[in-house]
Short mmCIF file of C-alpha atoms and ligand atoms in Angstrom, two decimals:
data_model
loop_
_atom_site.label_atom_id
_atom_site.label_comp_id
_atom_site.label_asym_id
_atom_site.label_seq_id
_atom_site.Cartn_x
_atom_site.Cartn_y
_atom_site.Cartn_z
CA UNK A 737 11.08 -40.26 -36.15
CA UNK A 738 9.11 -43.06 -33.57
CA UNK A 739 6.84 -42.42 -30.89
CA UNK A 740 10.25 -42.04 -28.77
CA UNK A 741 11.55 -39.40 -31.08
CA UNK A 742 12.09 -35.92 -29.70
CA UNK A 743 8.84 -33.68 -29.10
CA UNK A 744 7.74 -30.38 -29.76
CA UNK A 745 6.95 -28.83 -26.37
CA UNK A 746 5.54 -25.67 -24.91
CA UNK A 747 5.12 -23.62 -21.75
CA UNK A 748 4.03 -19.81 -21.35
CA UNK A 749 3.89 -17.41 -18.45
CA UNK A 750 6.44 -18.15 -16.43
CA UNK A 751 6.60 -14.99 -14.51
CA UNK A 752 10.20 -15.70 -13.03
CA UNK A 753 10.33 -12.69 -11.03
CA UNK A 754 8.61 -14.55 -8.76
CA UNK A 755 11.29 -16.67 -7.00
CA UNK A 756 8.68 -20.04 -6.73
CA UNK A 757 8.26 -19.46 -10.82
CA UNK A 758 12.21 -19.15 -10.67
CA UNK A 759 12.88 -22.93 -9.02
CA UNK A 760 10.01 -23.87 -11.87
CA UNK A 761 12.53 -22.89 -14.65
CA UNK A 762 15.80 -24.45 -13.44
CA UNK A 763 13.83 -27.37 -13.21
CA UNK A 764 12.72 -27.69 -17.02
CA UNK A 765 14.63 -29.89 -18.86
CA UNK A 766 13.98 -32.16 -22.69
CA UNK A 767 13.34 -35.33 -21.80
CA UNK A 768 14.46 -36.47 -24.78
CA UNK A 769 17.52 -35.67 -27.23
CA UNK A 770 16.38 -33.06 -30.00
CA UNK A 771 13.28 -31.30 -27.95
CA UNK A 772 12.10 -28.04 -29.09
CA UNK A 773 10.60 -26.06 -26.51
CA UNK A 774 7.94 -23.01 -27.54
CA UNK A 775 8.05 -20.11 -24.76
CA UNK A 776 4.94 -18.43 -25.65
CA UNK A 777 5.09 -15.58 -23.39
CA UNK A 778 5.50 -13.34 -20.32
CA UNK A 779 8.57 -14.56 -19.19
CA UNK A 780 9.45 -11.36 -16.89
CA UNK A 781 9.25 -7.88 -17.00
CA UNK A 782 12.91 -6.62 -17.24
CA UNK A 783 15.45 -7.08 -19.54
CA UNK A 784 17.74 -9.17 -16.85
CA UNK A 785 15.30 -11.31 -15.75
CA UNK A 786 14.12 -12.11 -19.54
CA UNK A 787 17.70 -12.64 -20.78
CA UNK A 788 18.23 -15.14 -17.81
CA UNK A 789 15.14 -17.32 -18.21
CA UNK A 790 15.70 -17.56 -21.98
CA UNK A 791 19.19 -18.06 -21.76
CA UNK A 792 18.86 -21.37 -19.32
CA UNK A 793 16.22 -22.58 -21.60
CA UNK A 794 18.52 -21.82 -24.85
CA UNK A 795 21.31 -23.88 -23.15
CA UNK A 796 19.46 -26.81 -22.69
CA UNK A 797 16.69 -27.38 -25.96
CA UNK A 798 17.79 -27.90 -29.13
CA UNK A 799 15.45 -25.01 -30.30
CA UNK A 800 13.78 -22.40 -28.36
CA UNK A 801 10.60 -20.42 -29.50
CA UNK A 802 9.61 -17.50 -28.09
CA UNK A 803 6.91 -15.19 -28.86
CA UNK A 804 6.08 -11.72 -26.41
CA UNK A 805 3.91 -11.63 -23.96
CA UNK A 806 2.04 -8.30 -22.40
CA UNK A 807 4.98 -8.42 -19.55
CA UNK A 808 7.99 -8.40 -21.84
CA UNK A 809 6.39 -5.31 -23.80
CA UNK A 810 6.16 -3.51 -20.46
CA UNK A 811 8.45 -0.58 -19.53
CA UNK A 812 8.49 -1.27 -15.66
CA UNK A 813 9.77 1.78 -13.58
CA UNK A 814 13.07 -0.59 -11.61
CA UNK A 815 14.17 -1.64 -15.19
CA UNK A 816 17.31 0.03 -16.27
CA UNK A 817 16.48 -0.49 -19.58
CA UNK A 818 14.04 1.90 -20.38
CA UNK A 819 13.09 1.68 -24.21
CA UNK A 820 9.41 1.46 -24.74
CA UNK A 821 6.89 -0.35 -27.35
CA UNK A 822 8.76 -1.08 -30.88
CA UNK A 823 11.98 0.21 -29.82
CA UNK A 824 11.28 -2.08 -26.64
CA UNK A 825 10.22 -5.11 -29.11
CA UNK A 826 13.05 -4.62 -31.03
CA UNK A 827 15.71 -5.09 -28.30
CA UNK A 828 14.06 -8.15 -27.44
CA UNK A 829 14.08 -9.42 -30.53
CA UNK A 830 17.97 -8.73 -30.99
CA UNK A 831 18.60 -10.47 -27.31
CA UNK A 832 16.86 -13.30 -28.53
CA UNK A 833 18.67 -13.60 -31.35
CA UNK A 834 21.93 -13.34 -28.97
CA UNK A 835 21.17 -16.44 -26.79
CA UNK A 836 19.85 -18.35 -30.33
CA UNK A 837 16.29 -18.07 -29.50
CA UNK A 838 13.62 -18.03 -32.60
CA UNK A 839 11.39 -14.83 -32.43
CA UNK A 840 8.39 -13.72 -34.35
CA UNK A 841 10.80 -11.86 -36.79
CA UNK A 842 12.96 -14.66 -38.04
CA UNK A 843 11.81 -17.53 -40.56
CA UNK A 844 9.58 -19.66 -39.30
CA UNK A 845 11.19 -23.64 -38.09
CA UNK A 846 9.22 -26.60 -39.21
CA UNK A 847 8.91 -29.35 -37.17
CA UNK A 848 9.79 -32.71 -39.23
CA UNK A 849 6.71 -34.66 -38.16
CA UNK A 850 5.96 -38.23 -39.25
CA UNK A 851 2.66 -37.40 -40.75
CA UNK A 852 4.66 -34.62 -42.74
CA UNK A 853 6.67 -31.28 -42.37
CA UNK A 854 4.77 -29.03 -39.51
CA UNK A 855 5.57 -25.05 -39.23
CA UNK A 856 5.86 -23.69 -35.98
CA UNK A 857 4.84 -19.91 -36.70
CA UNK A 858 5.65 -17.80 -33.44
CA UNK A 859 3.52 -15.01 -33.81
CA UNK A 860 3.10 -10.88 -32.40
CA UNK A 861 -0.30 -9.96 -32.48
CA UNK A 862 -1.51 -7.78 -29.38
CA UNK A 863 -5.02 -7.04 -29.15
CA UNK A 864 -7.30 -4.50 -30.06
CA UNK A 865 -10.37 -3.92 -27.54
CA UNK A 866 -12.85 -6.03 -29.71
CA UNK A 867 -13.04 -8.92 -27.32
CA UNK A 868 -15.73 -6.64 -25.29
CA UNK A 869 -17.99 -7.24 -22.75
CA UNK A 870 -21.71 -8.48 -23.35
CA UNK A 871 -24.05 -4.37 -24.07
CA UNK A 872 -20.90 -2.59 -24.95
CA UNK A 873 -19.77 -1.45 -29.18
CA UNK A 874 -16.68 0.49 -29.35
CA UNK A 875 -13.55 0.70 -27.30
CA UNK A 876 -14.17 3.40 -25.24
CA UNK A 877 -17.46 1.77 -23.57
CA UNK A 878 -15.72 -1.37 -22.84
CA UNK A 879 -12.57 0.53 -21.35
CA UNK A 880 -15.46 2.70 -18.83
CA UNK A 881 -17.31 -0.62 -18.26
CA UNK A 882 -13.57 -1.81 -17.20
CA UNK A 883 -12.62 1.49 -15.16
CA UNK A 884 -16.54 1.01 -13.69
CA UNK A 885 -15.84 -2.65 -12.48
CA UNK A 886 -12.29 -1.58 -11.11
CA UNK A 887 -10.46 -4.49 -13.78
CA UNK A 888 -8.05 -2.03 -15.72
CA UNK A 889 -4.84 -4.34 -17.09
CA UNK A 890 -1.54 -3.06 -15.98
CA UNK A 891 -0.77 -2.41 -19.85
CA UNK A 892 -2.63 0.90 -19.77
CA UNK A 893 0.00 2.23 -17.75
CA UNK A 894 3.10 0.08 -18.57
CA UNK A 895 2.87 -0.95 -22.21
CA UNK A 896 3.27 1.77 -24.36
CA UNK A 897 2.34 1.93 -28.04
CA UNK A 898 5.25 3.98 -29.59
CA UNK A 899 5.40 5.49 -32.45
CA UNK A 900 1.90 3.70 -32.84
CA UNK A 901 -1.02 5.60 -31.82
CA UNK A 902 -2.41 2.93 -30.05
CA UNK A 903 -2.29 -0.21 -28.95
CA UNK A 904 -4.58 -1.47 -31.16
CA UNK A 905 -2.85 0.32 -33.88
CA UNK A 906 0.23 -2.02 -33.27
CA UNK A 907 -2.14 -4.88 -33.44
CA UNK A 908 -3.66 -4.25 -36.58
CA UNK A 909 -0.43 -3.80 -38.02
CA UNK A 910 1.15 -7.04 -36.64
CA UNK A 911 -1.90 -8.49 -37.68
CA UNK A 912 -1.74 -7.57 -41.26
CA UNK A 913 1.86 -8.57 -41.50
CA UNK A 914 1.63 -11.54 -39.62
CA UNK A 915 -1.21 -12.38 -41.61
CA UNK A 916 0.81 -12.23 -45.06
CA UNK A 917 3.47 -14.12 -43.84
CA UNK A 918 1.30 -17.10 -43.33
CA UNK A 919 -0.41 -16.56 -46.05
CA UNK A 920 3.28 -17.52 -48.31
CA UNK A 921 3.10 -20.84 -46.44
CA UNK A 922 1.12 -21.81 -49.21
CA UNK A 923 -1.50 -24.34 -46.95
CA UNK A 924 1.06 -25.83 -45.41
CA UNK A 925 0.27 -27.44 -42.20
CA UNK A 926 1.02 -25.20 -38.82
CA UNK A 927 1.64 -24.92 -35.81
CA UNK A 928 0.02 -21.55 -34.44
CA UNK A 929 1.76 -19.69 -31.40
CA UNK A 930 0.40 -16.25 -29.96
CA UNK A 931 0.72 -14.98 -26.37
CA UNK A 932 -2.97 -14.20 -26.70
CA UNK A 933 -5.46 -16.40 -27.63
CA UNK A 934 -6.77 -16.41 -31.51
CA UNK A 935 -10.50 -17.26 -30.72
CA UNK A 936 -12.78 -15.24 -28.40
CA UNK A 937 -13.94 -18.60 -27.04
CA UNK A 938 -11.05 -19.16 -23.97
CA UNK A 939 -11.91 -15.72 -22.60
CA UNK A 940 -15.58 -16.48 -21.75
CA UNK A 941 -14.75 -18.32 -18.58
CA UNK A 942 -12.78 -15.43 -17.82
CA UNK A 943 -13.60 -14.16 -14.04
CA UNK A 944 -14.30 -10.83 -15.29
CA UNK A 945 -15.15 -10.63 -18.20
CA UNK A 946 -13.85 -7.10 -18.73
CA UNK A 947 -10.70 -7.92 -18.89
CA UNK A 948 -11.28 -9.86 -22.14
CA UNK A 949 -10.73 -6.58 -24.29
CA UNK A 950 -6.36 -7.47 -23.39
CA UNK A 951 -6.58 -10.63 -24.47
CA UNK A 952 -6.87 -10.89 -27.86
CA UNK A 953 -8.61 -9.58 -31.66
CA UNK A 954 -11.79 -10.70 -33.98
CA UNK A 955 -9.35 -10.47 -36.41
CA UNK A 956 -8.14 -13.78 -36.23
CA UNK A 957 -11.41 -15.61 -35.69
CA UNK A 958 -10.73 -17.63 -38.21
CA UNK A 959 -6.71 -17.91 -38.99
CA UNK A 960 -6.78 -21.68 -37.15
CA UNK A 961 -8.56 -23.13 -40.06
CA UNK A 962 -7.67 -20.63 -42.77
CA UNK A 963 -3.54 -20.81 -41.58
CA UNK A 964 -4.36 -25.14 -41.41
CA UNK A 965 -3.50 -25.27 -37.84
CA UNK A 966 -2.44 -28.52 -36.35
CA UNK A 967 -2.28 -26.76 -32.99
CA UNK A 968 -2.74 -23.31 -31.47
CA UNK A 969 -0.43 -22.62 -28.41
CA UNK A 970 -1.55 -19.73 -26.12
CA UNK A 971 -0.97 -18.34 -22.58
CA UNK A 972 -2.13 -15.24 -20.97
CA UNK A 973 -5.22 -16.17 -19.75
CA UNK A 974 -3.54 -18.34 -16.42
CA UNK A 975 -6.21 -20.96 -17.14
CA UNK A 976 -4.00 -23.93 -18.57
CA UNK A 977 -6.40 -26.58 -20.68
CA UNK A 978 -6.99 -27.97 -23.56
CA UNK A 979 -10.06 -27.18 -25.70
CA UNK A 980 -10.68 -27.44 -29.51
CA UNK A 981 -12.21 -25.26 -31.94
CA UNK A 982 -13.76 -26.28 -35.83
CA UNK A 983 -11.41 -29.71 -35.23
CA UNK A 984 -8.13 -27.61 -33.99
CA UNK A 985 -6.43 -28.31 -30.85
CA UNK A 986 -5.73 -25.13 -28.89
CA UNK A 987 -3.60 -25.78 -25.92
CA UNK A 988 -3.43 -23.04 -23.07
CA UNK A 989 -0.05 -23.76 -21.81
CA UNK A 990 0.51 -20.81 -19.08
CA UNK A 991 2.45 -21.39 -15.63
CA UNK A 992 0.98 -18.05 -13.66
CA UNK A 993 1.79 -17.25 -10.39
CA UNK A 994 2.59 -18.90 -7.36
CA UNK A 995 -1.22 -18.44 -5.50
CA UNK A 996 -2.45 -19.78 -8.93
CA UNK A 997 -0.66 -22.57 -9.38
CA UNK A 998 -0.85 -23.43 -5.87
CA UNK A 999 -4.45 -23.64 -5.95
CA UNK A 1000 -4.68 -26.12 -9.24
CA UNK A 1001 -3.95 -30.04 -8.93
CA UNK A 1002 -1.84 -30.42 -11.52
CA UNK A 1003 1.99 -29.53 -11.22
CA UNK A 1004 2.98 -26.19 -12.25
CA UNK A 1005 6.17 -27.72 -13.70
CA UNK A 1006 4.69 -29.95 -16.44
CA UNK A 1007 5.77 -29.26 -20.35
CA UNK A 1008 3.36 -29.73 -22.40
CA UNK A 1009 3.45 -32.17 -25.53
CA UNK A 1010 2.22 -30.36 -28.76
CA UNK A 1011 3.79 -32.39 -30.83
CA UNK A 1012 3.56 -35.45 -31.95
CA UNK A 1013 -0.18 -34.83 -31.34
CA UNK A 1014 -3.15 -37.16 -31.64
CA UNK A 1015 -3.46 -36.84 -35.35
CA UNK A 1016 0.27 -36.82 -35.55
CA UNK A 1017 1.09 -39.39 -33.35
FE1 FE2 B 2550 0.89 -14.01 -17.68
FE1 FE2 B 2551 0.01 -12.01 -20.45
#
């Protein structure tokens, strides 16, 4: 592979319910021959609107990556499909799997980089409440200081747990099995993909910092260096950049919504390159 070989490319909320974020989609296309593409999450809220954005994507990348995002997970009132949390998951997982789209449940692809063999490792993990704001210790004072400042995320109402106890049940359980699955990669070098991000760090520029307790877990502080990320690819937060942590490129690679993209110079229509990176160039 040259510096004009195919790239490993990645793009998150894409919110295509919104009819702007729709035109945003049909426009996506490789640029090259052999582009991957890594959806990392919140593509839409119902089933139709999922299977429609992932199948025009499917159709024209060699590979497509997804991982779930808060808004897949949700069970949204106007959706005919009604299933809610695993059962929800699952169904996703199995529509993927129609259109030929990798999920976190299959094995994970590795990208055949110069520098050596790369696995991209699209991953489930949720969060758990421990990203809290600044004078608060347990979960239940960070949700009141939430309710207090009138920043409560949709998921309390929308994306339900079943048959876990809790959100952060389901996250500590992804967690744990994501964890050992990465774990048989043996060092190998990685490509990292979440919906949320795997560091605290992105969330402190956060405009309220409340709402930092939905976007991630302390339990994967350190998985970028101990899982020998190459790259960490992230949405959720609707504050695309690039920032690096202990050496590691993470690369917030989220679309948003119209009024947000609007409002930023850059075009909302942009793919970005994850690999070949710097290092890996
Ligand atoms: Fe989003
Ligand atoms: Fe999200």
């Amino acid at each position: 592979m040259c510096a004009e070989g195919p790239r490993l490319l990645a793009i998150s909320d894409l919110h295509v319910a919104h009819p702007e974020n729709r035109e945003i989609l049909k426009g996506l296309e490789p640029a090259r021959d052999g582009d991957w593409l890594i959806v990392a999450g919140d593509v839409a809220e119902t089933m139709s609107d999922i299977e429609w954005a992932l199948g025009e994507l499917a159709r024209r990348f060699e590979t497509v990556i997804w991982t779930p995002g808060n808004h897949e997970l949700w069970t949204p009132p106007g959706d005919p499909v009604q299933l809610r949390g695993l059962e929800r998951y699952r169904h996703l997982v199995r529509l993927c799997r129609s259109l030929g789209v990798l999920t976190p449940e299959d094995p994970y692809p590795v990208w055949p980089s110069p520098g050596g063999p790369v696995t991209v490792a699209p991953m489930f993990l949720l969060y758990d409440y421990t990203f809290r704001p600044a004078g608060t210790y347990t979960k239940e004072q960070a949700l009141d200081a939430a309710y207090e400042a009138g920043v409560v995320c949709t998921d309390e109402y929308l994306l339900h747990p079943d048959p876990h106890v809790s959100r952060d049940a389901w996250c500590r359980e992804r967690v744990a099995y994501t964890g050992e699955r990465l774990g048989e990669l043996d060092g190998a070098a990685t490509v990292l993909v979440n919906h949320w991000p795997l560091v605290r760090e992105p969330t402190r520029v956060l405009r309220h910092p409340e709402f930092a307790q939905w976007c991630g877990t302390e339990l994967t502080a350190d998985w970028h260096v101990r899982f020998n990320a190459v790259a960490v690819v992230y949405g959720h937060l609707h504050i695309p950049r690039t920032t690096e942590y202990d050496g590691v490129r993470f690369e917030e690679v989220s679309v948003g919504y119209p009024r947000e993209w609007r409002a930023r110079p850059d075009r909302p229509d942009r793919l970005r390159t994850i690999l070949p990176g710097r290092a890996n160039a």
